[in-house]
Short mmCIF file of C-alpha atoms and ligand atoms in Angstrom, two decimals:
data_model
loop_
_atom_site.label_atom_id
_atom_site.label_comp_id
_atom_site.label_asym_id
_atom_site.label_seq_id
_atom_site.Cartn_x
_atom_site.Cartn_y
_atom_site.Cartn_z
CA MET A 141 -17.72 -11.45 20.61
CA ASP A 142 -20.67 -9.10 20.79
CA ILE A 143 -20.02 -6.12 18.48
CA LYS A 144 -22.37 -3.15 18.81
CA ILE A 145 -22.85 -1.53 15.40
CA THR A 146 -23.64 2.14 14.86
CA LYS A 147 -23.80 2.91 11.16
CA THR A 148 -22.96 6.32 9.78
CA THR A 149 -25.85 8.55 8.80
CA ALA A 150 -23.58 10.54 6.48
CA PRO A 151 -21.75 8.08 4.19
CA LYS A 152 -18.83 9.64 2.31
CA ALA A 153 -18.45 9.56 -1.46
CA LYS A 154 -16.38 6.50 -2.40
CA PRO A 155 -13.53 6.84 -4.88
CA ALA A 156 -14.69 6.04 -8.41
CA LYS A 157 -13.22 3.36 -10.66
CA GLY A 158 -10.00 4.68 -12.17
CA ASP A 159 -9.39 7.29 -9.42
CA LYS A 160 -5.81 7.53 -8.13
CA LEU A 161 -5.94 6.21 -4.57
CA GLY A 162 -2.31 6.46 -3.47
CA PHE A 163 -1.60 4.96 -0.08
CA GLY A 164 -3.01 5.83 3.33
CA HIS A 165 -4.88 9.05 2.51
CA ILE A 166 -8.49 7.92 2.18
CA PHE A 167 -10.50 6.30 4.97
CA THR A 168 -13.78 4.42 4.88
CA ASP A 169 -17.08 5.13 6.67
CA HIS A 170 -16.53 2.98 9.76
CA MET A 171 -13.97 1.82 12.27
CA PHE A 172 -13.79 -0.90 14.91
CA MET A 173 -13.01 0.07 18.50
CA MET A 174 -12.65 -1.84 21.76
CA ASN A 175 -11.44 -0.79 25.20
CA TYR A 176 -9.25 -2.57 27.70
CA THR A 177 -9.45 -1.91 31.41
CA GLU A 178 -7.32 -3.72 33.96
CA GLY A 179 -9.48 -6.18 35.89
CA LYS A 180 -12.17 -6.12 33.22
CA GLY A 181 -10.28 -7.19 30.11
CA TRP A 182 -11.26 -6.17 26.57
CA HIS A 183 -14.77 -4.75 26.47
CA ASP A 184 -17.22 -2.59 24.53
CA ALA A 185 -16.41 -3.97 21.08
CA ARG A 186 -18.12 -1.66 18.62
CA ILE A 187 -18.19 -0.46 15.04
CA VAL A 188 -18.80 3.28 14.80
CA PRO A 189 -18.65 5.99 12.12
CA TYR A 190 -15.03 6.81 11.21
CA GLY A 191 -13.89 9.98 12.95
CA ASN A 192 -11.71 11.76 15.48
CA ILE A 193 -11.07 10.24 18.87
CA SER A 194 -10.63 12.32 21.99
CA LEU A 195 -7.72 11.66 24.36
CA ASP A 196 -6.33 13.49 27.35
CA PRO A 197 -2.98 15.15 26.50
CA SER A 198 -1.40 13.05 29.25
CA ALA A 199 -2.46 9.78 27.57
CA MET A 200 0.58 7.55 27.91
CA VAL A 201 0.95 6.71 24.23
CA PHE A 202 1.92 10.32 23.49
CA HIS A 203 4.83 10.27 25.90
CA TYR A 204 6.42 6.84 25.99
CA GLY A 205 5.22 5.28 22.75
CA GLN A 206 3.43 2.24 24.18
CA GLU A 207 1.79 1.24 20.92
CA MET A 208 1.43 -1.71 18.55
CA PHE A 209 0.20 -1.83 14.97
CA GLU A 210 -0.51 -4.35 12.25
CA GLY A 211 -1.01 -4.15 8.50
CA LEU A 212 -2.91 -6.40 6.12
CA LYS A 213 -5.17 -6.06 3.11
CA ALA A 214 -8.59 -7.04 1.78
CA TYR A 215 -8.75 -7.91 -1.92
CA ARG A 216 -11.68 -7.87 -4.32
CA GLY A 217 -11.80 -11.03 -6.43
CA GLU A 218 -14.16 -12.32 -9.09
CA ASN A 219 -17.91 -12.07 -8.41
CA ASP A 220 -17.17 -9.38 -5.82
CA LYS A 221 -15.82 -11.86 -3.33
CA ILE A 222 -13.71 -10.16 -0.66
CA TYR A 223 -10.61 -11.97 0.58
CA LEU A 224 -8.12 -11.62 3.42
CA PHE A 225 -4.66 -13.19 3.35
CA ARG A 226 -3.60 -15.16 6.46
CA PRO A 227 -5.20 -12.79 9.02
CA ASP A 228 -4.52 -15.36 11.76
CA MET A 229 -0.80 -14.62 11.27
CA ASN A 230 -1.40 -10.91 11.91
CA ALA A 231 -3.31 -11.81 15.08
CA LYS A 232 -0.39 -13.95 16.29
CA ARG A 233 2.19 -11.31 15.46
CA ALA A 234 0.09 -8.60 17.13
CA ASN A 235 0.33 -10.58 20.35
CA ALA A 236 4.08 -11.09 19.98
CA SER A 237 4.36 -7.29 19.69
CA ASN A 238 1.89 -6.79 22.56
CA GLU A 239 3.91 -9.05 24.83
CA ARG A 240 7.14 -7.15 24.14
CA LEU A 241 5.40 -3.83 24.81
CA CYS A 242 3.52 -4.93 27.98
CA ILE A 243 0.19 -4.50 26.17
CA PRO A 244 -2.46 -7.08 27.14
CA GLU A 245 -3.04 -9.98 24.77
CA ILE A 246 -5.93 -9.78 22.29
CA PRO A 247 -7.43 -13.25 21.79
CA GLU A 248 -6.62 -14.26 18.18
CA GLU A 249 -10.24 -15.05 17.28
CA MET A 250 -11.27 -11.63 18.59
CA PHE A 251 -8.66 -9.88 16.44
CA VAL A 252 -9.69 -11.74 13.28
CA GLU A 253 -13.40 -11.28 14.00
CA ALA A 254 -12.92 -7.52 14.48
CA VAL A 255 -11.08 -7.23 11.15
CA LYS A 256 -13.69 -9.32 9.30
CA ALA A 257 -16.61 -7.41 10.82
CA VAL A 258 -15.39 -3.93 9.90
CA VAL A 259 -14.27 -5.03 6.41
CA ASP A 260 -17.69 -6.59 5.88
CA ILE A 261 -19.52 -3.37 6.85
CA ASP A 262 -17.32 -1.32 4.49
CA ARG A 263 -16.96 -4.03 1.80
CA ASP A 264 -18.16 -1.63 -0.90
CA TRP A 265 -15.01 0.39 -0.20
CA VAL A 266 -12.71 -2.43 -1.38
CA PRO A 267 -11.56 -1.01 -4.72
CA SER A 268 -11.81 -3.02 -7.91
CA ASP A 269 -9.12 -1.64 -10.24
CA GLU A 270 -6.22 -3.99 -11.06
CA GLY A 271 -3.74 -4.19 -8.18
CA THR A 272 -5.79 -2.09 -5.75
CA SER A 273 -6.82 -3.23 -2.28
CA LEU A 274 -8.26 -2.10 1.04
CA TYR A 275 -5.41 -1.59 3.49
CA ILE A 276 -6.34 -2.62 7.04
CA ARG A 277 -4.61 -1.00 9.99
CA PRO A 278 -5.34 -2.52 13.42
CA PHE A 279 -3.54 -0.79 16.31
CA VAL A 280 -3.48 -0.49 20.09
CA ILE A 281 -2.60 2.62 22.08
CA ALA A 282 -2.00 3.14 25.82
CA THR A 283 -4.57 5.58 27.20
CA ASP A 284 -3.91 6.04 30.95
CA GLU A 285 -3.84 9.71 31.93
CA PHE A 286 -0.52 9.52 33.72
CA LEU A 287 3.03 10.73 33.15
CA GLY A 288 4.77 8.01 35.15
CA VAL A 289 6.78 5.40 33.29
CA ALA A 290 4.85 2.14 33.70
CA PRO A 291 2.61 -0.04 31.55
CA SER A 292 -0.79 1.59 31.08
CA LYS A 293 -3.83 0.00 32.73
CA THR A 294 -6.19 1.06 29.93
CA TYR A 295 -5.91 0.70 26.14
CA LEU A 296 -7.82 1.29 22.96
CA PHE A 297 -7.78 -1.21 20.06
CA ILE A 298 -8.86 0.36 16.78
CA VAL A 299 -9.12 -0.97 13.22
CA ILE A 300 -9.24 1.57 10.37
CA LEU A 301 -9.48 0.89 6.64
CA SER A 302 -7.95 2.73 3.69
CA PRO A 303 -8.56 2.02 0.00
CA SER A 304 -5.14 1.93 -1.65
CA GLY A 305 -3.83 2.06 -5.18
CA ALA A 306 -1.64 -0.49 -6.91
CA TYR A 307 1.87 -0.30 -5.43
CA TYR A 308 3.32 -0.41 -8.93
CA GLU A 309 1.09 1.79 -11.04
CA SER A 310 2.76 0.87 -14.30
CA GLY A 311 3.65 -2.74 -13.53
CA LEU A 312 6.32 -4.37 -11.37
CA ALA A 313 9.46 -2.19 -11.41
CA PRO A 314 12.90 -2.56 -9.80
CA VAL A 315 13.96 -0.23 -6.96
CA GLY A 316 17.34 1.07 -5.79
CA ILE A 317 18.30 0.37 -2.18
CA TRP A 318 20.68 2.19 0.14
CA ILE A 319 22.58 -0.01 2.59
CA GLU A 320 22.83 2.21 5.68
CA ASP A 321 26.26 2.21 7.32
CA GLU A 322 25.78 4.89 10.02
CA TYR A 323 22.37 4.60 11.72
CA VAL A 324 20.80 1.36 12.96
CA ARG A 325 17.15 0.40 13.41
CA ALA A 326 17.13 -2.24 16.13
CA VAL A 327 19.34 -4.44 18.25
CA LYS A 328 18.95 -7.92 19.66
CA GLY A 329 17.02 -7.65 22.93
CA GLY A 330 15.33 -4.48 21.67
CA MET A 331 11.99 -4.41 19.89
CA GLY A 332 12.99 -4.94 16.26
CA PHE A 333 10.73 -8.00 15.97
CA ALA A 334 7.69 -6.02 17.17
CA LYS A 335 5.53 -3.89 14.90
CA THR A 336 5.57 -0.65 16.84
CA GLY A 337 5.82 3.03 16.01
CA GLY A 338 9.12 3.53 17.81
CA ASN A 339 10.99 1.39 15.29
CA TYR A 340 9.74 3.66 12.54
CA ALA A 341 10.58 6.85 14.44
CA ALA A 342 14.15 5.52 14.68
CA SER A 343 14.26 4.81 10.96
CA LEU A 344 13.17 8.17 9.52
CA ILE A 345 16.54 9.87 9.54
CA ALA A 346 18.16 7.21 7.36
CA GLN A 347 15.13 7.13 5.08
CA VAL A 348 15.53 10.87 4.47
CA LYS A 349 19.24 10.39 3.80
CA ALA A 350 18.57 7.59 1.29
CA HIS A 351 15.87 9.60 -0.49
CA ASP A 352 18.16 12.62 -0.72
CA SER A 353 20.70 10.37 -2.45
CA GLY A 354 18.16 9.05 -4.95
CA TYR A 355 17.41 5.66 -3.34
CA SER A 356 13.88 4.61 -2.48
CA GLN A 357 14.52 2.43 0.58
CA VAL A 358 17.02 1.72 3.33
CA LEU A 359 18.54 -1.70 3.96
CA TRP A 360 19.55 -1.99 7.61
CA LEU A 361 22.63 -3.71 8.93
CA ASP A 362 22.80 -5.31 12.39
CA GLY A 363 22.93 -2.85 15.27
CA VAL A 364 26.15 -4.16 16.87
CA GLU A 365 28.73 -4.81 14.15
CA ARG A 366 26.97 -3.10 11.23
CA LYS A 367 28.09 -6.07 9.23
CA TYR A 368 25.12 -8.41 8.76
CA ILE A 369 22.07 -7.79 6.58
CA GLU A 370 18.79 -7.29 8.48
CA GLU A 371 15.86 -5.93 6.48
CA VAL A 372 14.52 -3.04 4.40
CA GLY A 373 12.35 -0.18 5.77
CA ALA A 374 9.04 -2.04 5.75
CA MET A 375 10.10 -5.19 3.91
CA ASN A 376 12.15 -8.27 4.50
CA ILE A 377 14.93 -8.97 2.01
CA MET A 378 15.83 -12.09 0.02
CA PHE A 379 18.66 -13.00 -2.32
CA LYS A 380 19.13 -15.67 -4.96
CA ILE A 381 22.78 -16.65 -4.75
CA ASN A 382 24.07 -19.52 -6.94
CA GLY A 383 20.54 -20.85 -7.38
CA LYS A 384 19.73 -20.87 -3.63
CA VAL A 385 17.27 -18.57 -1.90
CA VAL A 386 19.03 -16.89 1.03
CA THR A 387 17.49 -14.56 3.63
CA PRO A 388 18.52 -13.27 7.06
CA ALA A 389 17.36 -15.57 9.88
CA LEU A 390 14.81 -14.19 12.35
CA ASN A 391 17.20 -13.14 15.09
CA GLY A 392 15.04 -10.93 17.29
CA SER A 393 15.88 -7.63 15.62
CA ILE A 394 14.10 -8.39 12.31
CA LEU A 395 10.35 -8.09 11.77
CA PRO A 396 8.92 -11.57 11.02
CA GLY A 397 7.03 -10.70 7.83
CA ILE A 398 4.01 -12.74 6.84
CA THR A 399 4.95 -12.21 3.20
CA ARG A 400 8.47 -13.46 4.06
CA ASN A 401 7.04 -16.59 5.65
CA SER A 402 4.72 -17.18 2.66
CA ILE A 403 7.40 -16.63 0.02
CA LEU A 404 9.85 -18.99 1.75
CA HIS A 405 7.10 -21.61 1.92
CA VAL A 406 6.39 -21.22 -1.81
CA CYS A 407 10.12 -21.39 -2.67
CA ARG A 408 10.52 -24.61 -0.67
CA SER A 409 7.43 -26.14 -2.24
CA TRP A 410 8.83 -25.31 -5.69
CA GLY A 411 11.99 -27.23 -4.79
CA TYR A 412 14.38 -24.35 -4.11
CA GLU A 413 16.98 -24.75 -1.44
CA VAL A 414 16.26 -22.06 1.17
CA GLU A 415 18.78 -20.81 3.71
CA GLU A 416 17.80 -18.63 6.67
CA ARG A 417 21.09 -17.49 8.10
CA ARG A 418 23.45 -14.59 8.72
CA ILE A 419 24.57 -12.82 5.54
CA SER A 420 27.38 -10.32 5.78
CA VAL A 421 27.44 -7.26 3.58
CA GLU A 422 30.93 -8.36 2.41
CA GLU A 423 29.48 -11.67 1.21
CA LEU A 424 26.90 -9.72 -0.76
CA VAL A 425 29.42 -7.35 -2.33
CA ALA A 426 31.63 -10.32 -3.27
CA ALA A 427 28.66 -12.24 -4.74
CA ALA A 428 27.67 -9.18 -6.77
CA LYS A 429 31.25 -8.89 -8.08
CA ASP A 430 31.66 -12.55 -9.07
CA GLY A 431 28.20 -12.75 -10.64
CA SER A 432 26.69 -15.29 -8.21
CA LEU A 433 24.18 -12.75 -6.84
CA GLU A 434 21.41 -13.53 -9.32
CA GLU A 435 18.35 -11.81 -7.89
CA VAL A 436 17.35 -9.57 -4.97
CA TRP A 437 13.80 -8.82 -3.84
CA GLY A 438 11.96 -7.39 -0.86
CA THR A 439 8.80 -8.91 0.65
CA GLY A 440 6.01 -7.09 2.48
CA THR A 441 2.24 -6.62 2.47
CA ALA A 442 2.38 -3.26 0.64
CA ALA A 443 4.38 -4.28 -2.44
CA VAL A 444 4.10 -8.09 -1.98
CA VAL A 445 7.37 -8.73 -3.87
CA SER A 446 9.60 -5.81 -4.79
CA PRO A 447 12.42 -6.41 -7.27
CA VAL A 448 15.72 -4.73 -6.36
CA GLY A 449 17.75 -3.54 -9.35
CA LYS A 450 20.51 -1.70 -7.52
CA LEU A 451 22.18 -1.87 -4.10
CA ARG A 452 24.54 0.77 -2.75
CA TYR A 453 27.01 0.12 0.07
CA MET A 454 29.53 2.89 0.77
CA ASP A 455 31.50 3.25 -2.48
CA ASP A 456 30.10 0.12 -4.11
CA VAL A 457 27.04 0.43 -6.33
CA MET A 458 25.93 -3.05 -7.35
CA THR A 459 23.61 -3.66 -10.28
CA ILE A 460 21.66 -6.87 -9.79
CA GLY A 461 21.56 -9.02 -12.94
CA ASP A 462 20.75 -6.61 -15.77
CA GLY A 463 19.08 -4.22 -13.30
CA GLY A 464 15.65 -5.51 -14.30
CA ILE A 465 13.20 -7.98 -12.72
CA GLY A 466 14.60 -11.43 -11.94
CA GLU A 467 12.81 -14.51 -13.25
CA LEU A 468 12.10 -16.03 -9.83
CA THR A 469 11.12 -12.59 -8.45
CA GLN A 470 8.45 -12.27 -11.14
CA LYS A 471 7.21 -15.84 -10.62
CA LEU A 472 6.86 -15.28 -6.87
CA TYR A 473 5.03 -12.01 -7.39
CA ASP A 474 2.60 -13.66 -9.82
CA GLU A 475 2.00 -16.62 -7.51
CA LEU A 476 1.32 -14.63 -4.34
CA THR A 477 -0.78 -11.88 -5.94
CA GLY A 478 -2.64 -14.59 -7.89
CA ILE A 479 -3.59 -16.27 -4.62
CA GLN A 480 -4.46 -12.98 -2.89
CA TRP A 481 -6.83 -11.74 -5.59
CA GLY A 482 -8.37 -15.19 -6.08
CA LYS A 483 -6.99 -15.63 -9.60
CA ARG A 484 -4.99 -18.75 -8.78
CA GLU A 485 -5.47 -21.97 -6.86
CA ASP A 486 -4.54 -21.60 -3.20
CA PRO A 487 -2.89 -24.92 -2.35
CA TYR A 488 -1.73 -23.51 1.00
CA GLY A 489 -5.14 -22.52 2.39
CA TRP A 490 -4.06 -18.89 2.92
CA ARG A 491 -6.99 -17.06 1.34
CA ILE A 492 -9.97 -16.37 3.63
CA GLU A 493 -13.25 -15.10 2.26
CA VAL A 494 -15.11 -12.35 4.18
CA LYS A 495 -18.77 -13.33 4.05
C1 LIG B 608 5.37 -4.97 8.47
C2 LIG B 608 6.83 -5.02 8.25
C3 LIG B 608 7.44 -5.92 7.36
C4 LIG B 608 6.67 -6.83 6.44
O1 LIG B 608 5.78 -7.69 7.07
P1 LIG B 608 4.56 -8.31 6.26
O2 LIG B 608 3.81 -9.09 7.27
O3 LIG B 608 5.13 -9.16 5.19
O4 LIG B 608 3.78 -7.16 5.70
C5 LIG B 608 8.82 -5.95 7.30
N1 LIG B 608 9.57 -5.12 8.05
C6 LIG B 608 9.02 -4.22 8.89
C7 LIG B 608 9.91 -3.34 9.68
C8 LIG B 608 7.63 -4.13 9.01
O5 LIG B 608 7.10 -3.24 9.84
#
């Protein structure tokens, strides 16, 4: 792919070592952009100074939500090496989302090359404090100037970068999770497996409700019976029950997390029995009561592995173990973050250097 590069003439001040970065507030000097036009395909790949984009108010994305996004990170390792974690998986998933949303396919190599190229240009923006990273947000929007309901014939693919702080500023810490019994996020046949804004728009109301009740995240139940466990806001969920690792199977309404896939692979390679299946909320409540629910954790790019100390379902508030961080949860966190930041061997071949 031929990428035309226009460097900024007014570089911004980068955050200093020790600065609080938070998440998603700060953006780097450059962004990648590429257009799609029906009959012409993807064209005009370019890296330009980060800044506003201009769209007609009738651009289709504003009205019918034809949009796809991805999320991954770049990590600064020893000797200032910059790493990505399984970016090929993001490229594959982007196309699974694209297909569902009638957005044209982006060739996988093109997607990965775009991400590498813009990260490379802004590599000095990858922060170096413990646990920090450069969050990468590739996305596609429908840009036809048209109010009819149909797939757009033109699109914009953009990759922006945001230096982000450690998810757990004072070390890994357990969270409380609200099992939502009123609203649902997705149904089979819908777009739950796609990474698209609409799924998040549908989730906000329950998120607000959970926050108001003192819980940090929502755990969704299936959209039909409200009986089976699906996933957390932006994380997949896993349980250790009687020594086995159990997680909801990918059924079409759950987002197929790359962290989920990686953690299950690590668990299997460590000799754990792993079950991907339906898990009812009753099974969970019963396992919490009889003591067989040993650990609960979420998996996602942002937190990597997030220990769950407390689960609430209607009138039941379940404390997991002693409410602290489970032993396997901690081991999985250490293994995956060790690989991502280049501190551990990578027997799986997941870490990709940006050179
Ligand atoms: C992105 C996302 C996840 C986690 O996926 P990762 O690839 O592990 O980051 C889980 N659930 C939802 C709804 C998501 O959008």
